[in-house]
CSV table of C-alpha atoms in Angstrom, one decimal:
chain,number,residue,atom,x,y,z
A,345,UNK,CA,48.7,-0.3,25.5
A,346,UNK,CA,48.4,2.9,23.3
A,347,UNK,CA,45.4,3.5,21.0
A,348,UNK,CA,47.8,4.4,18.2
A,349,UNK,CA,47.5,1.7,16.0
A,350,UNK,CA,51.1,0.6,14.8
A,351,UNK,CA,52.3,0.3,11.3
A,352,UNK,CA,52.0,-3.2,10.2
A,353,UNK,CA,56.1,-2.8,10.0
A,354,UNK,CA,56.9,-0.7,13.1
A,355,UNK,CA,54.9,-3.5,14.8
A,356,UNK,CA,56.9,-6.3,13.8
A,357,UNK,CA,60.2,-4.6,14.2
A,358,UNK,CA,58.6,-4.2,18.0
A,359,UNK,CA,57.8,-7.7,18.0
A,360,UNK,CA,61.5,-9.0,16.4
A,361,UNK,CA,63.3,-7.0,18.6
A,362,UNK,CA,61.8,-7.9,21.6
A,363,UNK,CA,61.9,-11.9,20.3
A,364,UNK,CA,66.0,-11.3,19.6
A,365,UNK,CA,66.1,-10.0,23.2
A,366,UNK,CA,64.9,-13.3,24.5
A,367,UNK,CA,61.2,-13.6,24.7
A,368,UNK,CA,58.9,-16.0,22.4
A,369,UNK,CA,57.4,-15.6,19.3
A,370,UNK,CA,54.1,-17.2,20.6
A,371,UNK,CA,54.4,-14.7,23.9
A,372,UNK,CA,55.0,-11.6,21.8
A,373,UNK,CA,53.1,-12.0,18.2
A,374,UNK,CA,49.7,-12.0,19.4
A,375,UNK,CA,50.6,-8.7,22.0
A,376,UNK,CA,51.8,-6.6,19.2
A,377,UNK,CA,48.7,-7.9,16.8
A,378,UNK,CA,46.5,-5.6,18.9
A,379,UNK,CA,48.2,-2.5,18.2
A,380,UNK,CA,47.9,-3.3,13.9
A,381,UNK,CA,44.5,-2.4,12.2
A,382,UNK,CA,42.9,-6.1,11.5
A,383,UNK,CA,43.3,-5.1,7.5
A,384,UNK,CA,47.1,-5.4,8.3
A,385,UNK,CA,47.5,-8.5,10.5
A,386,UNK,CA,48.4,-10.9,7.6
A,387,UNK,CA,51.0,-8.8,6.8
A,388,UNK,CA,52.3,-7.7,9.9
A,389,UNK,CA,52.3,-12.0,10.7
A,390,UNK,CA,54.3,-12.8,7.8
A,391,UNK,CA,56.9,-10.8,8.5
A,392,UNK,CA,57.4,-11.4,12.4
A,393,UNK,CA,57.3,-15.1,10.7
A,394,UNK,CA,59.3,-14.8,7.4
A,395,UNK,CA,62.6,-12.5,9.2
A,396,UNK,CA,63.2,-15.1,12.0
A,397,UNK,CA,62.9,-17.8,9.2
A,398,UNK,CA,65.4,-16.0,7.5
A,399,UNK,CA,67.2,-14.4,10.6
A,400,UNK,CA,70.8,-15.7,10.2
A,401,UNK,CA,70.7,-15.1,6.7
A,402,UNK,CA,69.8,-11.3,7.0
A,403,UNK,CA,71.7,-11.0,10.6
A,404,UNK,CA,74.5,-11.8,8.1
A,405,UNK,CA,73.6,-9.2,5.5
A,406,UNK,CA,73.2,-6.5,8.4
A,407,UNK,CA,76.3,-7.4,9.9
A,408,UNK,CA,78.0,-7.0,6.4
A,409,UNK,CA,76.0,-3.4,5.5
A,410,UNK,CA,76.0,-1.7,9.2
A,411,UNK,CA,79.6,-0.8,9.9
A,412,UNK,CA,79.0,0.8,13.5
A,413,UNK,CA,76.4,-1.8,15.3
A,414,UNK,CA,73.3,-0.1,16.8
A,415,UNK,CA,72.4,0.2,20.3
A,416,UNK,CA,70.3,-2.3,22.3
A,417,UNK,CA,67.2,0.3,22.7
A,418,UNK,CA,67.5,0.5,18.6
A,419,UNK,CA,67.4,-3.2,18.2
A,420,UNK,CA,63.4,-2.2,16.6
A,421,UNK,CA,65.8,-0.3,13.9
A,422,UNK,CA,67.9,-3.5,13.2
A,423,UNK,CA,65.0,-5.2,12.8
A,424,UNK,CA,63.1,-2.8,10.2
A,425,UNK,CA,65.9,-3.4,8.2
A,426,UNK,CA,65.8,-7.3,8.3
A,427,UNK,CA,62.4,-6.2,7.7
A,428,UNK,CA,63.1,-4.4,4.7
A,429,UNK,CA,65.7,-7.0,2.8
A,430,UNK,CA,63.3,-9.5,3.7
A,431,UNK,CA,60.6,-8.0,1.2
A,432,UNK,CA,63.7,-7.3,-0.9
A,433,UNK,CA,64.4,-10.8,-1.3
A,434,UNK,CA,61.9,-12.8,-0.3
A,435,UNK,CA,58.3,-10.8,-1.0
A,436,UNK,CA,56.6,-10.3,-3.9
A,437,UNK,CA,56.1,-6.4,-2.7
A,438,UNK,CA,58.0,-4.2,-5.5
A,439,UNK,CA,61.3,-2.7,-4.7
A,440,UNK,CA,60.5,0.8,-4.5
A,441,UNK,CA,57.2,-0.1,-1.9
A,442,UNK,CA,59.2,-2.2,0.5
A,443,UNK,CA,61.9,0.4,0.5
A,444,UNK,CA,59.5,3.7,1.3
A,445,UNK,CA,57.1,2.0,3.8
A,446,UNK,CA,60.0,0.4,5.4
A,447,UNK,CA,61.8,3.8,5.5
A,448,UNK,CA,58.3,5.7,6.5
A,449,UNK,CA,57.9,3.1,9.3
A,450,UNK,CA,60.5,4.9,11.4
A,451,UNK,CA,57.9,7.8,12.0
A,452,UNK,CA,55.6,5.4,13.5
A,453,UNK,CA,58.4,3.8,15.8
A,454,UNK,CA,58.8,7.6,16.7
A,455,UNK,CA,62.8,7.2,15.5
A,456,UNK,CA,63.1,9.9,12.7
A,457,UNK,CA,66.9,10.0,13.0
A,458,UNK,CA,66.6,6.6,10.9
A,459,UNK,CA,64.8,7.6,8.2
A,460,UNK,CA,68.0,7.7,6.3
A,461,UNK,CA,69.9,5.4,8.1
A,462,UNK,CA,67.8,3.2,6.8
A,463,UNK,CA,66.7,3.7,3.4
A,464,UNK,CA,71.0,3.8,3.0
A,465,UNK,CA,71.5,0.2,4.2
A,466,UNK,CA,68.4,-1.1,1.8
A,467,UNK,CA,69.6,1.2,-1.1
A,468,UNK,CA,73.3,-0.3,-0.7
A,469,UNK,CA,71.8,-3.9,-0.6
A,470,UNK,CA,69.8,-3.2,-4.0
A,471,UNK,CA,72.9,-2.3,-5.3
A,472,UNK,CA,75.4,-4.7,-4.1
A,473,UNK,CA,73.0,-7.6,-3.3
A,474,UNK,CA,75.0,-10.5,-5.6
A,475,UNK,CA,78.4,-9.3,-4.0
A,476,UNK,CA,76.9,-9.7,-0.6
A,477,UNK,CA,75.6,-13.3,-1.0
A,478,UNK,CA,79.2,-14.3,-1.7
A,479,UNK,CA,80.4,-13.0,1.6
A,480,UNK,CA,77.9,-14.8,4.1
A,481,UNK,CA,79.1,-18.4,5.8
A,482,UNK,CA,77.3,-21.4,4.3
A,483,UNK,CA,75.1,-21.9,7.7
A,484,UNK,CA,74.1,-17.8,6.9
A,485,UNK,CA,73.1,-18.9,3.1
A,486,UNK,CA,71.1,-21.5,4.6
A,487,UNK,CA,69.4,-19.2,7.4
A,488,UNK,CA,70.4,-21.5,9.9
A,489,UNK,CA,72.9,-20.6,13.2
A,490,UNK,CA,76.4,-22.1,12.8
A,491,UNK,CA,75.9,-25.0,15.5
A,492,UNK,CA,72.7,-26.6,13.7
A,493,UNK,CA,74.4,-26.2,10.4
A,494,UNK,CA,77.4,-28.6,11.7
A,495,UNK,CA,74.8,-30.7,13.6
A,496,UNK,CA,73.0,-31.3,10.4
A,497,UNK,CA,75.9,-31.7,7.9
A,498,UNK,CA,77.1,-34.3,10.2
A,499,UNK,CA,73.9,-36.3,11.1
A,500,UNK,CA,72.7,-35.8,7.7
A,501,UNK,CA,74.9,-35.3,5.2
A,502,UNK,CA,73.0,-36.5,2.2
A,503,UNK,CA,69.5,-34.3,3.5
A,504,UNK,CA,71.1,-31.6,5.0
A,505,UNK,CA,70.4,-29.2,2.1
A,506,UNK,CA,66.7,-30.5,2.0
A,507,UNK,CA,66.1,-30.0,5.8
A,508,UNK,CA,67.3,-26.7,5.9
A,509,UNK,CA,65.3,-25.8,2.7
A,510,UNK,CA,62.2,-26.9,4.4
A,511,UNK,CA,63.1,-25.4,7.8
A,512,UNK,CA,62.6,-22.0,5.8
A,513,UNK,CA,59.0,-22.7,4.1
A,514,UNK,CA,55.8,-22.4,5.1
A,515,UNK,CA,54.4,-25.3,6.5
A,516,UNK,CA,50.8,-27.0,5.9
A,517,UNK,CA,48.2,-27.0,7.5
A,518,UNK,CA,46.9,-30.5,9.1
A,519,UNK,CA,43.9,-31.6,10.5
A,520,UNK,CA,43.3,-34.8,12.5
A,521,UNK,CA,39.7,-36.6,11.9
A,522,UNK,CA,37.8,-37.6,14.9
A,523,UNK,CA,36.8,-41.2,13.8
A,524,UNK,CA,34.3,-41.4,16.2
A,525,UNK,CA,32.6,-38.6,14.3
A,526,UNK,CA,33.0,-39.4,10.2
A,527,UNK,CA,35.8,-40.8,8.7
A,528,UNK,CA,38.4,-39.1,6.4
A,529,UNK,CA,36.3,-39.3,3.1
A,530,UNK,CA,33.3,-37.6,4.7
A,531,UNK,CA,35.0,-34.9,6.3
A,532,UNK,CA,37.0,-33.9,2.9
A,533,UNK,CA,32.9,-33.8,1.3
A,534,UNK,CA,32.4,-31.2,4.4
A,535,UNK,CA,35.3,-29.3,3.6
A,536,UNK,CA,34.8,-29.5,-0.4
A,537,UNK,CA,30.8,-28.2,0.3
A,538,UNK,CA,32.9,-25.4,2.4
A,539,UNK,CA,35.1,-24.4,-0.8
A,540,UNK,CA,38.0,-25.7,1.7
A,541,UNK,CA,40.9,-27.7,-1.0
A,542,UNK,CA,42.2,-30.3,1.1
A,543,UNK,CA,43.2,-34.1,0.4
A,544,UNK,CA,44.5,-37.4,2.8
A,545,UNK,CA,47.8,-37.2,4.6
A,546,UNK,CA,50.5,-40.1,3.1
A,547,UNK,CA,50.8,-42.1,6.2
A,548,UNK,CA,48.5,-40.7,8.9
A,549,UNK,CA,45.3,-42.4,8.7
A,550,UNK,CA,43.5,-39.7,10.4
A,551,UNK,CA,45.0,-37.2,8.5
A,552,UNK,CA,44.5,-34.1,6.5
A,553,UNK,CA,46.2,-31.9,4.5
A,554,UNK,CA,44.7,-28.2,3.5
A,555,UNK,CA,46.0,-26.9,0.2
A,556,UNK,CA,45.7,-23.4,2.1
A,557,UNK,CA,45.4,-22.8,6.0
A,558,UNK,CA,42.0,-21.5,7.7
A,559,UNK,CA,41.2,-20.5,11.0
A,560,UNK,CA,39.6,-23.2,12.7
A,561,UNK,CA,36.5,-21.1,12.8
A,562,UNK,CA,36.2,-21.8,9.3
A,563,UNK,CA,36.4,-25.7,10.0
A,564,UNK,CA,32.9,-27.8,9.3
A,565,UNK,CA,32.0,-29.2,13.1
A,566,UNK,CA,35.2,-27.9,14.8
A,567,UNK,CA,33.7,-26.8,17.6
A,568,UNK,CA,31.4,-30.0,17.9
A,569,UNK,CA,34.7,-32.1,18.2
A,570,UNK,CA,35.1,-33.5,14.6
A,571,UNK,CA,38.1,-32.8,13.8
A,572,UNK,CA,41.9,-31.4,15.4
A,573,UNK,CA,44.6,-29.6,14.2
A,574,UNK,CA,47.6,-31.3,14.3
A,575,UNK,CA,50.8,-32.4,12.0
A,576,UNK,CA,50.6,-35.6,9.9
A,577,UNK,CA,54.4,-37.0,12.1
A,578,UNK,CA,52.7,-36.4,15.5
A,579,UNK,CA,49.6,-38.3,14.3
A,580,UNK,CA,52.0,-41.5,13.8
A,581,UNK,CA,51.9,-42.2,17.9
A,582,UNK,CA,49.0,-43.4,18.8
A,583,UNK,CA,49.3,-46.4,16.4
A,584,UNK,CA,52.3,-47.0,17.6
A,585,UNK,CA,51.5,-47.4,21.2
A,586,UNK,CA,49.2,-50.9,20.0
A,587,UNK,CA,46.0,-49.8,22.5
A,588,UNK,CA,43.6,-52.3,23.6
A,589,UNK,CA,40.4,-51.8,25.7
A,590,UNK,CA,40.9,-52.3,29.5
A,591,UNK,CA,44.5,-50.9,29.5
A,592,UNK,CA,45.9,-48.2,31.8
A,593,UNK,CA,47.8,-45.7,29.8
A,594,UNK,CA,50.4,-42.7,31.0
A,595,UNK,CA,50.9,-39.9,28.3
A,596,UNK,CA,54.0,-38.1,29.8
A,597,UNK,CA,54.7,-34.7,28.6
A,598,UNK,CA,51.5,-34.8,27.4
A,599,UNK,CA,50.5,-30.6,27.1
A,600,UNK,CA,48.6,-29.4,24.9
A,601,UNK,CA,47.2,-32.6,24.4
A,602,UNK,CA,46.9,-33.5,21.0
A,603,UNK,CA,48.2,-37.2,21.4
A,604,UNK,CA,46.4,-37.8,24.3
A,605,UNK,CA,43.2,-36.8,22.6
A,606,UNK,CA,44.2,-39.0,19.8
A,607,UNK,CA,44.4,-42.1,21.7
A,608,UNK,CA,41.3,-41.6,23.4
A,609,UNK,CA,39.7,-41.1,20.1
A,610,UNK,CA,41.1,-44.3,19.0
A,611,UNK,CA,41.0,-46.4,22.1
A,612,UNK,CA,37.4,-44.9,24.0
A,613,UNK,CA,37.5,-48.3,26.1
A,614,UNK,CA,40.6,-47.5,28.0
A,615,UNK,CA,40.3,-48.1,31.8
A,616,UNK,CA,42.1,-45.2,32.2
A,617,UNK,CA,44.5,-42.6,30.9
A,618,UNK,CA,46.8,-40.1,32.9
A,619,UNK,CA,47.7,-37.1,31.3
A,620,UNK,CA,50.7,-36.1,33.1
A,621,UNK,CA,52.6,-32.2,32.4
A,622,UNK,CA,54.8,-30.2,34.5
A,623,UNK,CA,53.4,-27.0,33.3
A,624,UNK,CA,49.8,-26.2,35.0
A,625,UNK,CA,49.0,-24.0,32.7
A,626,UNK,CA,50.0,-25.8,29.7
A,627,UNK,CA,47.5,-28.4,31.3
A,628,UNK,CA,44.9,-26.6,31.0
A,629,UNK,CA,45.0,-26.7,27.0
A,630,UNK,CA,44.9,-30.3,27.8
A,631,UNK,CA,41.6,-29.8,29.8
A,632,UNK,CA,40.1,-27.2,26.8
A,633,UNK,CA,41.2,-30.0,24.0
A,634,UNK,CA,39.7,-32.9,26.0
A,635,UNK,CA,36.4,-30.7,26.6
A,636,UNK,CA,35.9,-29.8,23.1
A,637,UNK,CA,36.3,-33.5,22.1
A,638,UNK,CA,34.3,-34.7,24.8
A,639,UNK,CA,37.1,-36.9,26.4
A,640,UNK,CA,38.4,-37.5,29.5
A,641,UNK,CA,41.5,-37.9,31.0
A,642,UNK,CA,42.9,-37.8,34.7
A,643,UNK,CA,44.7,-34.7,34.6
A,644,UNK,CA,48.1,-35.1,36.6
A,645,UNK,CA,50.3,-32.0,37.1
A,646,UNK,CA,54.0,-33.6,38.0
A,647,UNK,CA,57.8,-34.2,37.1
A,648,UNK,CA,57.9,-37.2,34.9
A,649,UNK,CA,60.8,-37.8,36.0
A,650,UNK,CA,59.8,-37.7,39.7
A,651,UNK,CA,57.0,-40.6,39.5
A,652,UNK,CA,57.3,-40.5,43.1
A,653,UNK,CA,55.6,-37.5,43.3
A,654,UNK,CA,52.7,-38.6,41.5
A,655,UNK,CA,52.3,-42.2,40.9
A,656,UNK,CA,50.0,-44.3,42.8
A,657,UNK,CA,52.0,-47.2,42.3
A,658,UNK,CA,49.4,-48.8,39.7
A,659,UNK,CA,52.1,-49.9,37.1
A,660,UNK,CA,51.0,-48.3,33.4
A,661,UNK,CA,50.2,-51.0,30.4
A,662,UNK,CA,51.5,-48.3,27.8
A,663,UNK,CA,53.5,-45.3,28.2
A,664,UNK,CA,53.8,-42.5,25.2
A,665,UNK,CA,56.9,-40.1,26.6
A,666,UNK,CA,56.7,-37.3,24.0
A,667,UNK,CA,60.5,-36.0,25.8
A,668,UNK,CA,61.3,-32.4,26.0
A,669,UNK,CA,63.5,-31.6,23.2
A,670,UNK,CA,65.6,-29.0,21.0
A,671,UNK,CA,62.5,-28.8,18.7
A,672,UNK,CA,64.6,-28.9,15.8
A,673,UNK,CA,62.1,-30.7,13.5
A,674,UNK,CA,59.4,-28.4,14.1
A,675,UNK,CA,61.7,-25.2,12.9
A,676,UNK,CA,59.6,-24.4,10.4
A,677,UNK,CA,56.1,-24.0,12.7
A,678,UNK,CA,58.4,-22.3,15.5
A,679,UNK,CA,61.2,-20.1,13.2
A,680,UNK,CA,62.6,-18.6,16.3
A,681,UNK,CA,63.9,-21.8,18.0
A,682,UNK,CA,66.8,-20.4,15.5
A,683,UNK,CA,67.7,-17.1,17.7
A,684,UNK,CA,66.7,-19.5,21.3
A,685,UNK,CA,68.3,-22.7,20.6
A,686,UNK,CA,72.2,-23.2,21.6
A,687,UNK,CA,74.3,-25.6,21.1
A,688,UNK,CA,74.4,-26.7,25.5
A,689,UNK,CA,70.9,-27.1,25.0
A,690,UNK,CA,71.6,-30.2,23.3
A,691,UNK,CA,73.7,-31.8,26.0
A,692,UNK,CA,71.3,-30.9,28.6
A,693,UNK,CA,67.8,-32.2,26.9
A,694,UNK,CA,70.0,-35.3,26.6
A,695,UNK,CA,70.8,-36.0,30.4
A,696,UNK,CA,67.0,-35.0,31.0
A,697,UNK,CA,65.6,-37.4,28.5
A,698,UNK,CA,67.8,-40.0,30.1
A,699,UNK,CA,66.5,-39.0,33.5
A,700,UNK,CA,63.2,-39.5,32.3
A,701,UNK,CA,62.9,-42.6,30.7
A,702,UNK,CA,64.8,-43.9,33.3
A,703,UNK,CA,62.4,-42.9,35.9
A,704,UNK,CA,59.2,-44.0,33.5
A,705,UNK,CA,60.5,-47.3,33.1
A,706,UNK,CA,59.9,-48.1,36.4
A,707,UNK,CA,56.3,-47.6,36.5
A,708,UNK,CA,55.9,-50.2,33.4
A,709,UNK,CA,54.3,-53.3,33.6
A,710,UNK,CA,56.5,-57.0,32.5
A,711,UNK,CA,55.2,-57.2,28.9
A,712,UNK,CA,54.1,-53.3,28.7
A,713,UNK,CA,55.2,-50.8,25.9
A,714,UNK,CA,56.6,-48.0,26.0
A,715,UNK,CA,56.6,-45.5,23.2
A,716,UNK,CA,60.1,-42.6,23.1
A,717,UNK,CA,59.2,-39.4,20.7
A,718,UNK,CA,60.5,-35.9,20.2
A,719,UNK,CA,60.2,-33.8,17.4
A,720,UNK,CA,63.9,-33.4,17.4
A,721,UNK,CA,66.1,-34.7,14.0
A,722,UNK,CA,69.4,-34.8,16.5
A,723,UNK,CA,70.4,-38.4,17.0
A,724,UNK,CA,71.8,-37.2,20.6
A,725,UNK,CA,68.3,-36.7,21.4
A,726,UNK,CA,66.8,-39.8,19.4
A,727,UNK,CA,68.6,-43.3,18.6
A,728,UNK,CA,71.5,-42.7,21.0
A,729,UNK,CA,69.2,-41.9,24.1
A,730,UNK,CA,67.0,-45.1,23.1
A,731,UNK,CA,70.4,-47.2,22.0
A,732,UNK,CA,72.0,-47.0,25.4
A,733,UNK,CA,68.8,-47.3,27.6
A,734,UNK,CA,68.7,-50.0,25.7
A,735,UNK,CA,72.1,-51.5,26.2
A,736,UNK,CA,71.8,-50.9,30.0
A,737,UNK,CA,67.9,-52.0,30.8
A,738,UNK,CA,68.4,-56.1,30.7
A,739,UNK,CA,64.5,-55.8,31.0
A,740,UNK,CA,64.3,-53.3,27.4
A,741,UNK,CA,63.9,-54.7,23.7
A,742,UNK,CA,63.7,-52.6,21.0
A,743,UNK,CA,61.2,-53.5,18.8
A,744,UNK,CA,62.0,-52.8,15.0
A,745,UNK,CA,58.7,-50.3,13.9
A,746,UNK,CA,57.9,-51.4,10.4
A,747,UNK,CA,56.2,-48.4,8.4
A,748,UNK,CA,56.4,-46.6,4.8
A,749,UNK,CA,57.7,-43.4,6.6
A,750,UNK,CA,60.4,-42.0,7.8
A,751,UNK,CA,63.9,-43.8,7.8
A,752,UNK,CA,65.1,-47.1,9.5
A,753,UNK,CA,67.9,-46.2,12.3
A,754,UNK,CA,69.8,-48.5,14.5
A,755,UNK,CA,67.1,-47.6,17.0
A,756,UNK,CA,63.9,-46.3,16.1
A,757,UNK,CA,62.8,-44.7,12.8
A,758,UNK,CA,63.2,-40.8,11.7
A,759,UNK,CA,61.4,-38.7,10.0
A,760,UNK,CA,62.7,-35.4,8.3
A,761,UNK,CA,60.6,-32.6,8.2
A,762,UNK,CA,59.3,-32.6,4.3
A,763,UNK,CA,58.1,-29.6,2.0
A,764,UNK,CA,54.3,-29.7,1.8
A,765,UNK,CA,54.5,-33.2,4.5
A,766,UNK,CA,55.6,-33.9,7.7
A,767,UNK,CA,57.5,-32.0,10.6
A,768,UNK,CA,60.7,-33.7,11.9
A,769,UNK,CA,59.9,-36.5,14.6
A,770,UNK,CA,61.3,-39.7,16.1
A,771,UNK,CA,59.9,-43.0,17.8
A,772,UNK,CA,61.1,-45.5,19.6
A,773,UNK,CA,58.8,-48.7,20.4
A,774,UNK,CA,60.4,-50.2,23.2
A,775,UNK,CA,58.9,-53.3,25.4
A,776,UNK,CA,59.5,-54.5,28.9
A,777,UNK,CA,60.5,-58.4,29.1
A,778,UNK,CA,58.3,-60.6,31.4
């Protein structure tokens, strides 16, 4: 890494480009962040965050403004131009700042050549910005890909609008109360005497909702265990699964752990819970969570939908299987599942969610429960995967889940992502027959 520190732009046009060329946002953020003064790093954040919110959106306006495209190794241009209309239209920066720092931002990405390349392209959108808009698709107006647009329109054609809206904002900041520890109305008195605003989730009874974010540093008792972050529609499962002391519980899927701390916060008198990942690294989040919270899990590292490899053939009393999925009600939190994400995916998560609950089934006890989730607002994912399993399993009944949130489906209930609330999410409650 160079000691040159970055411009807060030039970094994130690094960072986007690198992001549009296939890696992660997670992966690449924080490894650009070290090459941007701290006084910078807000900044330099809210773009990387705020362009692949609005990708499609200004990919269409580039498209529309570049005649000749650029070349791959000037994909960091591209992106200081998103960049730029960005501010343009979405900042509070004045016009003439994001232009020159945007412009001045080539030096530091040692490209001088598009100095005026670029301060063209931003001049001719302040000029012909209203004649532009007209141009773009409606899945570009909405800064979503074309594929997720249709999905939407057609899963969803009365909340389309709204979920696309709120795949764009910000999204809160939510905190999970260790109830072990102090309950909900204590904690927001510790965060109150910290000059933290905050007030109750709607539906999670563990939950809080920060008017603004902090770092967790900033959190009373954090690192004593008190509290979690975590979103108010995750927060819904442990409820759901109807624990009891003595059970033996699987949490499939389970990294990094926030469910699986959840129950165990709620249920301490479990006989046993398996925390069960194919990612060992990913399970060792698991391990940090459950140390901080002073819980304990048996840490499994396996397929889940191998239970061969890993089962001991002690049939589970409840199973949560929080499924791999598109991600498509988390959007919002992750903005660059909107460059990743393709339309196979969805056909392929399907026949592996199939596979897996399949293969969990097995391991259920007669009269056990087992809890489906993803934080996917696809029905291919969601109330079709449970609708058949449940057509085919003689041994499956769906059990109706009767709560204030989210909406009623044929199978399971759905919740939308909402502005200022809850991500997307699904669950299924289904039970084995005797």
């Amino acid at each position: 890494m160079s000691n040159t520190l970055l411009d807060s732009r030039a970094a994130a046009a690094r960072c986007l480009a690198k992001i549009v060329n296939g890696s992660s946002l997670s992966q690449q953020l924080p490894l650009l962040e070290q090459q941007v003064a701290e006084k910078d790093r807000s900044l330099y954040r809210q773009l990387c965050y705020g362009v692949l919110r609005f990708y499609p959106k200004l990919n269409g306006i580039a498209k529309l403004l570049i005649q000749k495209p650029l070349k791959g190794k000037d994909h960091d241009v591209l992106m200081l131009v998103l960049i730029g209309i960005y501010q343009l239209s979405e900042m509070r920066i004045p016009d003439h700042a994001a232009v020159s720092t945007t412009v001045n931002a080539t030096k530091s990405l040692k490209k001088h050549w598009a100095k005026g390349f670029v301060n063209g392209v931003l001049r001719q959108w302040q000029r012909n910005e209203q004649d532009l808009l007209t141009k773009l698709t409606a899945a570009e107006a909405q800064s979503h890909p074309q594929w997720l647009h249709d999905e939407l329109v057609k899963a969803w054609p009365a909340e389309a609008s709204s979920i696309e809206s709120v795949n764009n904002q910000h999204p809160p900041m939510c905190l999970r109360v260790n109830h072990q520890h102090s309950s909900n109305a204590d904690y927001l008195q510790q965060l109150a005497a910290h000059g933290i605003d905050a007030g109750r989730c709607d539906f999670a009874d563990q939950g809080i909702r920060l008017t603004n974010a902090v770092s967790v540093e900033q959190l009373p008792n954090f690192s004593a265990g008190w509290v979690s972050v975590q979103d108010e529609a995750p927060q819904l499962s442990a409820a759901l699964m109807a624990l009891a002391p003595g059970q033996r519980v699987l949490d499939a899927c389970c990294a990094p752990g926030g469910k699986t701390c959840h129950m165990l916060e709620l249920q301490p008198q479990l006989k046993q819970l398996i925390a069960l990942d194919v990612d060992h690294q990913r399970l060792q989040k698991v391990e940090q969570n459950l140390e901080r919270l002073q819980l304990k899990a048996s840490l499994t590292h396996g397929d889940a939908s191998e239970p061969l490899t890993w089962w001991d053939n002690q049939p589970f009393d409840r199973i949560l299987l929080d499924a791999p999925c598109s991600a498509t009600g988390v959007i919002r939190r992750n903005p660059d599942i909107k460059l990743h994400r393709q339309h196979s995916d969805i056909a392929q998560l399907a026949k592996l969610q199939r596979k897996i609950l399949n293969a969990l089934w097995l391991t259920l006890k007669p009269n056990g429960r087992l809890v489906y989730a993803t934080c996917s607002v696809l029905p291919d994912e969601n109330e079709i995967i449970v609708g058949d399993f449940c057509e085919q399993q003689k041994d499956a009944k769906h059990i109706v889940i009767d709560a204030p949130w989210g909406i009623a489906r044929p199978y399971g209930r759905q919740l939308l992502p909402q502005n200022e609330g809850h991500d997307g999410f699904y669950y299924a409650v289904i039970e084995k027959k005797p």
